[in-house]
XYZ file of C-alpha atoms in Angstrom:
649
model
C -12.525 16.751 75.304
C -14.525 19.544 73.697
C -12.322 19.352 70.697
C -13.517 15.777 70.332
C -17.089 16.869 70.876
C -16.673 19.571 68.296
C -15.161 17.196 65.805
C -17.798 14.491 66.450
C -20.637 17.026 66.258
C -19.239 18.457 63.029
C -18.991 14.937 61.624
C -22.503 14.105 62.693
C -23.924 17.253 61.179
C -21.915 16.700 58.047
C -23.187 13.188 57.735
C -26.814 14.282 58.442
C -26.697 17.095 55.904
C -24.472 15.595 53.215
C -25.714 12.038 53.315
C -29.103 12.874 51.677
C -27.434 15.272 49.278
C -24.836 12.596 48.394
C -27.559 9.935 48.056
C -29.639 12.160 45.666
C -26.474 13.133 43.789
C -25.612 9.466 43.461
C -29.172 8.677 42.222
C -29.004 11.525 39.748
C -25.606 10.358 38.593
C -26.908 6.802 38.112
C -29.927 8.203 36.226
C -27.555 10.344 34.070
C -25.453 7.286 33.283
C -28.593 5.264 32.475
C -29.788 8.102 30.299
C -26.536 8.061 28.403
C -26.961 4.344 27.834
C -30.682 4.741 26.997
C -29.851 7.613 24.668
C -27.199 5.539 22.892
C -29.649 2.639 22.676
C -32.387 4.976 21.324
C -30.069 6.354 18.691
C -28.817 3.020 17.438
C -32.275 1.593 17.440
C -33.848 4.536 15.587
C -30.900 4.519 13.168
C -31.433 0.876 12.306
C -35.281 1.252 12.127
C -35.234 4.296 9.943
C -32.655 2.873 7.532
C -34.550 -0.419 7.515
C -37.709 1.419 6.616
C -35.870 3.251 3.834
C -34.610 -0.071 2.412
C -38.010 -1.650 2.840
C -39.413 1.329 0.919
C -36.973 0.542 -1.858
C -38.175 -3.109 -1.957
C -41.733 -1.928 -2.119
C -40.769 0.452 -4.944
C -39.240 -2.477 -6.794
C -42.565 -4.272 -6.552
C -44.299 -1.232 -8.068
C -41.674 -0.898 -10.860
C -42.025 -4.542 -11.668
C -45.802 -4.170 -11.830
C -45.236 -1.250 -14.101
C -43.072 -3.266 -16.493
C -45.509 -6.142 -16.405
C -48.249 -3.766 -17.475
C -46.203 -2.091 -20.268
C -48.147 -2.248 -23.480
C -45.163 -3.174 -25.647
C -44.141 -5.964 -23.325
C -47.760 -7.200 -22.963
C -48.247 -7.125 -26.764
C -44.982 -9.006 -27.342
C -46.011 -11.654 -24.779
C -49.483 -11.925 -26.360
C -48.070 -12.988 -29.773
C -48.020 -16.730 -30.155
C -44.797 -18.417 -29.282
C -43.922 -19.539 -32.819
C -44.530 -15.994 -34.243
C -42.729 -13.923 -31.656
C -39.269 -14.074 -33.227
C -40.761 -12.883 -36.486
C -42.346 -9.877 -34.764
C -39.150 -7.777 -34.958
C -41.025 -4.537 -34.455
C -42.480 -5.517 -31.156
C -39.213 -7.068 -29.976
C -37.398 -3.840 -30.825
C -40.110 -1.701 -29.185
C -40.145 -3.799 -25.977
C -36.332 -3.759 -25.850
C -36.308 -0.005 -26.089
C -38.879 0.239 -23.314
C -36.711 -1.916 -21.028
C -33.560 0.060 -21.850
C -35.289 3.344 -21.200
C -36.457 1.910 -17.857
C -32.869 1.001 -16.747
C -31.575 4.395 -17.844
C -34.222 6.082 -15.726
C -33.771 3.630 -12.793
C -30.104 3.384 -11.819
C -30.947 1.195 -8.837
C -31.647 -1.765 -11.157
C -28.906 -3.655 -12.987
C -30.838 -6.065 -15.177
C -34.345 -6.628 -16.645
C -35.313 -9.895 -18.318
C -38.261 -11.433 -20.090
C -38.728 -15.228 -20.418
C -41.448 -17.090 -22.388
C -43.593 -19.810 -20.918
C -40.917 -22.421 -21.796
C -38.166 -20.568 -20.015
C -36.400 -19.195 -23.056
C -34.972 -15.708 -22.765
C -36.809 -13.335 -25.085
C -35.289 -10.051 -23.894
C -32.530 -9.287 -21.500
C -31.328 -5.769 -20.891
C -28.532 -5.105 -18.385
C -26.212 -2.368 -17.258
C -22.481 -2.585 -17.951
C -20.530 0.366 -16.588
C -22.418 3.547 -17.576
C -24.145 1.849 -20.500
C -27.403 -0.074 -20.868
C -27.188 -2.904 -23.473
C -29.329 -5.878 -24.526
C -28.193 -9.448 -24.587
C -27.443 -10.867 -28.062
C -29.367 -13.786 -29.497
C -26.375 -15.997 -29.319
C -25.951 -15.432 -25.587
C -29.583 -16.185 -24.676
C -30.240 -19.339 -22.768
C -33.181 -21.369 -21.501
C -33.814 -20.657 -17.798
C -36.612 -23.148 -17.151
C -34.585 -24.738 -14.251
C -33.455 -21.483 -12.783
C -34.629 -20.620 -9.197
C -36.257 -17.418 -10.080
C -38.240 -18.977 -13.091
C -39.360 -21.923 -10.996
C -40.417 -19.778 -7.958
C -42.212 -17.237 -10.198
C -44.057 -20.111 -12.001
C -45.048 -21.480 -8.653
C -46.283 -18.212 -7.376
C -49.989 -17.583 -7.062
C -51.420 -15.249 -9.657
C -49.713 -11.927 -9.791
C -47.481 -12.554 -6.743
C -43.922 -11.326 -6.930
C -41.126 -13.487 -5.601
C -37.792 -12.214 -4.260
C -34.605 -14.286 -4.824
C -31.367 -13.221 -3.036
C -28.495 -12.865 -5.510
C -25.701 -12.545 -2.881
C -25.164 -14.659 0.214
C -22.489 -12.133 1.384
C -20.533 -9.201 0.164
C -18.346 -10.367 -2.710
C -14.683 -10.626 -1.811
C -12.384 -8.247 -3.747
C -15.282 -6.528 -5.650
C -17.433 -3.459 -5.154
C -21.052 -4.082 -4.291
C -22.290 -0.886 -5.954
C -23.168 -2.536 -9.372
C -23.767 -6.000 -8.114
C -27.325 -7.429 -7.950
C -28.573 -7.860 -4.439
C -32.170 -9.163 -4.961
C -33.950 -10.420 -8.110
C -37.701 -9.865 -8.208
C -39.704 -12.081 -10.640
C -43.444 -12.482 -11.534
C -45.576 -14.125 -14.175
C -46.851 -12.492 -17.384
C -50.444 -12.988 -18.331
C -52.436 -12.387 -21.535
C -55.933 -10.971 -21.748
C -57.377 -14.256 -20.774
C -55.151 -14.513 -17.682
C -53.159 -17.265 -19.127
C -49.496 -17.313 -18.007
C -47.303 -16.443 -20.987
C -43.912 -16.130 -19.285
C -41.889 -14.478 -16.551
C -40.481 -11.002 -16.149
C -37.757 -10.231 -13.627
C -35.788 -7.223 -12.431
C -32.510 -7.169 -10.482
C -32.149 -4.674 -7.630
C -28.421 -3.850 -7.293
C -26.732 -2.871 -4.062
C -26.131 0.820 -4.905
C -29.483 1.988 -3.526
C -29.198 -0.177 -0.421
C -25.546 0.931 0.267
C -26.617 4.477 -0.166
C -29.391 4.011 2.406
C -26.962 2.347 4.850
C -24.012 4.757 4.419
C -25.706 8.051 3.955
C -25.272 10.384 6.864
C -27.446 13.361 7.548
C -28.510 15.572 10.443
C -31.171 13.122 11.438
C -29.075 10.070 10.679
C -25.602 10.775 11.871
C -24.406 7.231 11.852
C -24.237 4.560 9.152
C -25.639 1.073 9.717
C -24.680 -2.447 8.850
C -26.750 -5.065 6.993
C -26.533 -8.844 7.048
C -28.441 -11.739 5.632
C -30.681 -13.874 7.692
C -27.684 -16.272 8.099
C -25.560 -13.482 9.455
C -23.304 -12.817 6.478
C -22.364 -9.179 6.024
C -23.787 -7.344 3.058
C -22.380 -4.026 4.265
C -20.129 -3.372 7.258
C -19.543 0.279 7.945
C -17.722 -0.339 11.244
C -14.442 -1.160 9.490
C -12.716 1.870 8.066
C -11.670 -0.018 4.981
C -15.179 -0.943 4.000
C -16.817 2.073 2.532
C -18.988 0.295 0.025
C -17.192 1.977 -2.825
C -13.699 0.461 -3.277
C -13.045 -3.284 -3.376
C -12.316 -4.707 0.024
C -9.849 -7.569 0.268
C -11.128 -10.228 2.674
C -8.747 -10.950 5.542
C -8.497 -10.944 9.290
C -9.605 -7.267 9.517
C -13.183 -7.810 8.309
C -15.310 -10.478 9.907
C -17.729 -12.024 7.393
C -20.465 -13.168 9.842
C -21.891 -11.640 12.981
C -21.771 -15.058 14.742
C -18.064 -15.077 14.451
C -17.736 -11.485 15.526
C -20.112 -11.452 18.505
C -21.248 -13.996 21.036
C -23.946 -16.532 20.300
C -26.532 -14.678 22.371
C -25.975 -11.370 20.588
C -26.063 -12.855 17.077
C -29.085 -15.027 17.941
C -31.057 -11.834 18.911
C -29.861 -9.912 15.839
C -30.884 -12.817 13.524
C -34.156 -13.517 15.254
C -36.172 -11.731 12.519
C -37.546 -9.114 14.950
C -36.642 -5.540 15.825
C -34.992 -4.914 19.107
C -32.245 -3.471 21.345
C -29.369 -5.203 23.173
C -28.006 -3.300 26.103
C -26.423 -6.083 28.162
C -23.801 -7.180 25.655
C -20.187 -6.553 26.587
C -18.458 -3.889 24.579
C -21.444 -2.651 22.508
C -25.019 -1.583 22.563
C -27.019 -2.907 19.538
C -30.158 -1.783 17.767
C -31.478 -3.985 14.944
C -34.445 -4.217 12.560
C -35.433 -6.976 10.185
C -36.422 -6.360 6.540
C -38.419 -8.877 4.453
C -37.855 -8.354 0.677
C -40.842 -10.474 -0.312
C -44.202 -9.507 0.883
C -45.932 -12.225 2.783
C -42.811 -14.514 2.907
C -40.360 -15.077 5.719
C -38.137 -17.452 3.851
C -35.239 -15.005 3.988
C -34.711 -11.603 5.304
C -32.057 -8.957 5.928
C -31.194 -7.281 9.184
C -30.069 -3.664 9.505
C -28.253 -3.021 12.769
C -26.215 -0.309 14.408
C -23.797 -0.743 17.332
C -22.389 1.706 19.764
C -19.145 1.041 21.569
C -19.230 1.417 25.350
C -15.869 3.061 25.081
C -17.614 6.037 23.602
C -19.402 6.449 26.912
C -16.225 7.370 28.699
C -15.978 11.035 27.573
C -19.658 11.614 28.230
C -19.615 9.738 31.569
C -16.428 11.505 32.554
C -18.054 14.799 31.789
C -21.108 13.893 33.840
C -18.798 12.608 36.633
C -16.838 15.852 36.648
C -20.053 17.906 36.858
C -21.481 15.832 39.646
C -18.143 15.687 41.408
C -17.909 19.535 41.349
C -21.422 19.648 42.592
C -20.663 17.097 45.306
C -17.562 18.962 46.382
C -19.441 22.194 46.508
C -22.244 20.619 48.476
C -19.686 19.002 50.771
C -17.891 22.374 51.333
C -21.202 24.100 51.968
C -22.320 21.385 54.461
C -18.828 21.431 56.113
C -19.077 25.280 56.467
C -22.590 25.073 57.965
C -21.562 22.151 60.213
C -18.436 24.034 61.467
C -20.414 27.206 62.199
C -23.157 25.268 63.944
C -20.690 23.081 65.877
C -18.685 26.051 66.969
C -21.785 27.912 68.085
C -22.882 24.859 70.148
C -19.495 24.097 71.679
C -18.301 27.608 72.264
C -20.431 27.876 75.446
C -19.446 24.302 76.345
C -15.935 25.394 76.347
C -16.757 28.244 78.770
C -18.393 25.581 80.965
C -15.318 23.498 80.898
C -13.116 26.466 81.727
C -15.430 27.255 84.695
C -15.203 23.731 85.948
C -11.418 23.777 85.621
C -11.191 27.045 87.570
C -13.530 25.543 90.154
C -11.227 22.592 90.335
C -8.358 24.933 91.183
C -10.415 26.033 94.191
C -11.357 29.413 92.775
C -14.872 29.279 94.118
C -15.522 32.951 93.438
C -15.513 32.529 89.706
C -18.850 32.836 87.975
C -19.942 32.057 84.442
C -21.516 34.734 82.165
C -23.355 32.917 79.415
C -26.405 34.533 77.599
C -27.327 32.008 74.968
C -31.013 31.795 75.769
C -31.018 27.981 75.760
C -30.320 25.002 77.947
C -26.649 25.901 78.210
C -27.521 29.197 79.879
C -29.649 27.287 82.321
C -26.710 24.876 82.930
C -24.432 27.987 83.498
C -26.913 29.373 86.069
C -26.952 25.978 87.785
C -23.115 26.017 87.792
C -23.107 29.514 89.417
C -25.566 28.360 92.055
C -23.408 25.278 92.731
C -20.202 27.414 92.867
C -21.953 29.771 95.392
C -23.036 26.845 97.526
C -19.537 25.312 97.392
C -17.938 28.592 98.355
C -20.235 28.925 101.397
C -19.636 25.283 102.311
C -15.865 25.627 101.769
C -15.652 28.576 104.124
C -17.725 26.802 106.683
C -15.642 23.561 106.210
C -12.346 25.410 106.505
C -13.465 26.890 109.782
C -14.504 23.542 111.002
C -11.281 21.905 109.874
C -9.215 24.554 111.626
C -11.205 23.911 114.793
C -10.881 20.091 114.435
C -7.117 20.426 113.666
C -6.606 22.477 116.749
C -8.547 19.984 118.789
C -6.605 17.009 117.263
C -3.267 18.642 117.959
C -4.375 19.352 121.513
C -5.416 15.701 121.917
C -2.212 14.615 120.250
C -0.102 16.613 122.690
C -2.201 15.231 125.573
C -1.599 11.675 124.258
C 2.077 12.331 123.891
C 2.310 13.646 127.405
C 0.328 10.677 128.624
C 2.821 8.456 126.974
C 5.638 10.398 128.622
C 3.973 10.144 132.000
C 3.648 6.316 131.396
C 7.336 6.265 130.472
C 8.227 8.240 133.599
C 6.388 5.823 135.682
C 8.320 3.003 134.116
C 11.581 4.842 134.588
C 10.811 5.962 138.153
C 11.842 2.722 139.847
C 15.189 2.526 138.094
C 15.910 6.240 138.627
C 15.086 5.826 142.347
C 17.409 2.885 142.660
C 20.081 4.819 140.761
C 19.582 7.894 143.086
C 19.464 5.856 146.297
C 23.048 4.640 145.882
C 24.744 8.119 145.702
C 22.385 9.353 148.540
C 23.536 6.467 150.725
C 27.164 7.331 149.961
C 26.538 10.944 150.737
C 24.928 10.102 154.104
C 27.745 7.789 154.969
C 30.336 10.408 154.084
C 28.559 13.048 156.109
C 28.631 10.834 159.213
C 32.378 10.092 158.696
C 32.987 13.859 158.191
C 31.247 14.639 161.537
C 33.385 12.024 163.349
C 36.533 13.366 161.691
C 35.603 16.888 162.488
C 35.090 16.003 166.243
C 38.425 14.054 166.168
C 40.182 17.020 164.474
C 41.050 15.173 161.320
C 40.750 18.153 159.003
C 42.999 16.744 156.282
C 40.385 14.149 155.163
C 37.516 16.680 154.880
C 38.665 17.991 151.403
C 38.649 14.489 150.053
C 35.169 13.735 151.446
C 33.759 17.033 150.103
C 34.946 16.030 146.500
C 33.152 12.663 146.893
C 29.990 14.372 148.051
C 30.237 16.789 145.040
C 30.591 14.002 142.536
C 27.599 12.008 143.849
C 25.494 15.218 144.124
C 26.311 16.004 140.450
C 25.341 12.476 139.556
C 21.955 12.822 141.291
C 21.469 16.226 139.567
C 22.230 14.777 136.169
C 19.796 11.880 136.567
C 17.114 14.270 137.883
C 17.843 16.705 135.043
C 17.526 14.047 132.317
C 14.319 12.817 133.896
C 13.015 16.401 134.019
C 13.995 17.068 130.427
C 12.321 13.884 129.281
C 9.091 14.707 131.081
C 8.909 18.214 129.686
C 5.974 18.851 127.217
C 7.338 19.341 123.720
C 6.519 22.767 122.381
C 7.406 21.999 118.812
C 10.543 24.167 119.120
C 12.379 22.923 116.083
C 16.041 23.941 116.259
C 19.282 22.618 115.063
C 20.306 19.978 117.562
C 22.710 17.079 117.964
C 20.974 13.739 117.431
C 23.666 12.025 119.507
C 22.923 14.154 122.557
C 19.236 13.322 122.305
C 20.084 9.563 122.101
C 22.447 9.838 125.075
C 19.831 11.537 127.232
C 17.250 8.826 126.498
C 19.762 5.997 127.062
C 20.849 7.421 130.370
C 17.280 6.895 131.652
C 16.291 3.574 130.094
C 19.696 1.965 130.404
C 19.062 1.280 134.112
C 15.990 -0.943 133.688
C 17.762 -2.641 130.763
C 20.696 -3.662 132.888
C 18.300 -4.755 135.637
C 16.538 -7.044 133.080
C 19.902 -8.457 131.999
C 20.043 -7.003 128.548
C 23.229 -6.079 126.764
C 23.129 -2.542 125.450
C 25.598 -1.332 122.814
C 25.620 2.319 121.764
C 27.676 3.344 118.690
C 27.317 7.031 117.885
C 29.305 8.659 115.040
C 31.139 11.672 116.252
C 31.118 13.986 113.226
C 27.312 14.039 112.665
C 25.909 17.341 111.392
C 23.080 18.879 113.531
C 19.483 18.173 112.458
C 16.309 20.360 112.764
C 14.258 18.643 115.387
C 12.197 19.308 118.494
C 14.481 17.592 121.027
C 11.743 16.735 123.473
C 9.480 15.043 120.815
C 12.474 13.190 119.307
C 13.422 11.948 122.786
C 9.886 10.465 123.094
C 10.046 8.902 119.557
C 13.422 7.252 120.365
C 12.141 6.141 123.828
C 9.062 4.479 122.298
C 11.236 2.443 119.915
C 13.784 1.484 122.563
C 11.016 0.660 125.075
C 9.388 -1.697 122.488
C 12.756 -3.350 121.995
C 13.146 -3.687 125.768
C 9.784 -5.446 125.958
C 10.416 -7.706 123.001
C 13.860 -8.840 124.095
C 14.323 -11.662 126.588
C 17.057 -11.498 129.347
C 20.408 -12.128 127.884
C 19.372 -10.439 124.660
C 21.068 -7.528 122.933
C 20.034 -4.008 121.831
C 22.222 -1.994 119.459
C 21.778 1.726 119.015
C 23.837 3.487 116.334
C 23.972 6.764 114.386
C 25.640 7.123 111.053
C 26.089 9.681 108.251
C 24.833 8.285 104.934
C 26.769 8.993 101.722
C 23.572 10.962 100.625
C 24.246 13.434 103.526
C 21.303 12.205 105.543
C 21.652 11.280 109.214
C 20.433 7.834 110.142
C 19.534 6.394 113.641
C 19.237 2.611 113.802
C 17.745 0.732 116.805
C 18.130 -3.057 116.495
C 17.182 -5.786 118.972
C 17.445 -9.556 119.055
C 13.842 -9.973 120.256
C 11.044 -12.125 118.953
C 10.546 -10.178 115.764
C 7.323 -8.985 114.075
C 5.216 -11.210 111.748
C 4.647 -9.802 108.243
C 0.929 -9.273 108.626
C 1.492 -7.348 111.843
C 4.341 -5.245 110.484
C 1.994 -3.657 107.888
C -0.093 -2.239 110.716
C 2.385 -1.344 113.526
C 2.087 2.370 112.825
C -1.715 2.446 113.031
C -3.233 4.199 116.039
C -4.413 1.955 118.870
C -3.086 -1.168 117.150
C -1.236 -3.455 119.628
C -0.427 -7.076 119.988
C 0.306 -6.757 123.737
C -2.008 -7.928 126.471
C -4.445 -5.766 128.368
C -2.659 -3.226 130.482
C 0.646 -3.643 128.661
C 0.231 -1.049 125.995
C -2.140 1.471 124.355
C -1.103 1.026 120.743
C -0.165 4.703 120.391
C 3.640 4.445 120.932
C 4.660 3.696 117.344
C 1.875 5.790 115.864
C 3.043 8.865 117.817
C 6.645 7.981 116.816
C 5.694 7.879 113.118
C 3.897 11.340 113.440
C 6.851 12.909 115.173
C 9.326 11.738 112.588
C 7.086 12.708 109.733
C 6.464 16.223 111.148
C 10.194 16.746 111.307
C 10.583 15.857 107.589
C 12.090 12.467 108.207
C 11.213 8.831 107.456
C 10.990 5.711 109.605
C 11.526 2.180 108.294
C 11.196 -1.198 109.976
C 12.924 -4.476 109.120
C 11.961 -7.611 111.039
C 12.031 -11.380 110.834
C 10.109 -13.498 113.336
C 12.571 -15.109 115.826
C 15.557 -12.999 114.775
C 14.680 -9.496 115.935
C 13.609 -6.105 114.659
C 15.431 -2.975 113.370
C 14.009 0.551 113.127
C 15.751 3.164 111.050
C 15.012 6.888 111.345
C 16.383 9.070 108.516
C 16.631 12.861 108.929
C 17.952 15.614 106.667
C 20.820 17.738 108.068
C 19.853 21.246 109.199
C 22.047 22.848 106.443
C 20.089 21.123 103.731
C 16.699 22.100 105.145
C 17.766 25.746 105.419
C 18.941 25.795 101.816
C 15.616 24.387 100.622
C 13.579 26.857 102.749
C 15.691 29.748 101.370
């Protein structure tokens, strides 16, 4: 029991101590997991914002460079010359061309610079081819009055600069490094603020790709860029797309974020705002929009970074390992504390249990010695007081029990003797009748002997003396049996013959049975072993049963008395009658003291109860079989004297 208490107490203490620790460990673990996600979201967001700011700075720098070219003296002088005289001004054409070539050589981020007159004709076009900067020949110049950049620049207000996207997506099979990404155009004015043409500049992708792919201590991850329609301009997440070598389009590289990610993710990325996406499956996104044209939101680019959730596994596993080690350590510590505390509390309980068990074994002198200074010590003192009281009461009770036992045995002997006296009263009439007959014969013989003696007939005296002797022996035997039966049993248990006891009882009760007209059959086995009994008490037990059979059997009935040796070695005595039988509800109570179904004055209800006690005290058993209307059979079973001696030895 105390093992269960110890276990339950240990478990309770373990739960009480470890549950808060486990809860806080779990909360810290969840916080650590969230911090990993937040850290990743912060990194991708800052990466996209910083790179977007760098690209936005490049766009603003392009505005400044275009303003610089527009304000170039050679260019302004050339544009100030009337239209019909410009082609004749070779000097200024040559000088403006050199200025534009010098500009491209100094600014590798640009791939082309062009100057158109007010009618859309190309005056000067300088472009980069490989590592060289060349100007467009006269034969290759065209009129661009319908071109998008000329129209938008012409429509722009005053000195506004317009931005025209040159690539809807990354070109398939070509490097983006020298390709134009955005064309910036603005109007040229003379001194009177009259529009005289359009100047434009092409920003190639080299500067942008450098900003996106450059990795440093602060920016440890590249970033992707897409148009406002979701088409990739640069995708660093595919190993084959490094922005340097041509990339063949195929199944490996998605061309649009909408086809690569779900509609909700792509819609947020292409919303034109900055933000973070942490609830997307597979990745965490950080994105930032860039507007190439100041004050216009017609089109824009989006720089975004993504972080695979699979990358969380090593970090989360590391965190899990740390917290698991901490949890195991805390659990072991809590377990150790719980075990020590539980053992301390239950150790004295074990002593209490041991004391109660010793008390249960009737060792009332045992006392507990517990000095714990707590309630258990008080309980031990109460136990000692209880044990002392029980010891005193037990000694007093044993004394009283001995006295009551002696009194009960005395009363029991008195009852048994009273039953015997009642039986002697019943047997007296039959014995008197049985004795009267031989006495009458003796008297008659004595009278005849007197006459024969007077007549001198001495030869008949010897025969008469033998007759007198036989009848006197008969009277002596009857009187002896009656005297033996009436003797108070002293509980002298000796090895005796059960058959002889039966014969003595039957010699007395057989007389009234014959007088009632009952048929008595006695069948005693000759080779019965002796049994350890008190003969006088066993005679009374047998008489009680036979007398009940006598009362229950009507004239003409039959009573069978038999002894047998059972195959188990036990000796059995069976007394069976053909009387009225015993009902089932009565049979259960026939051995109870003072229980009787006879009328007033016919019985005390002690006969069978005394019989049961006698048989039990001699180590035997008594069984009854009965069926109303068919009779009753009592069976007494006794162990042979040899078996009892072997057991005692």
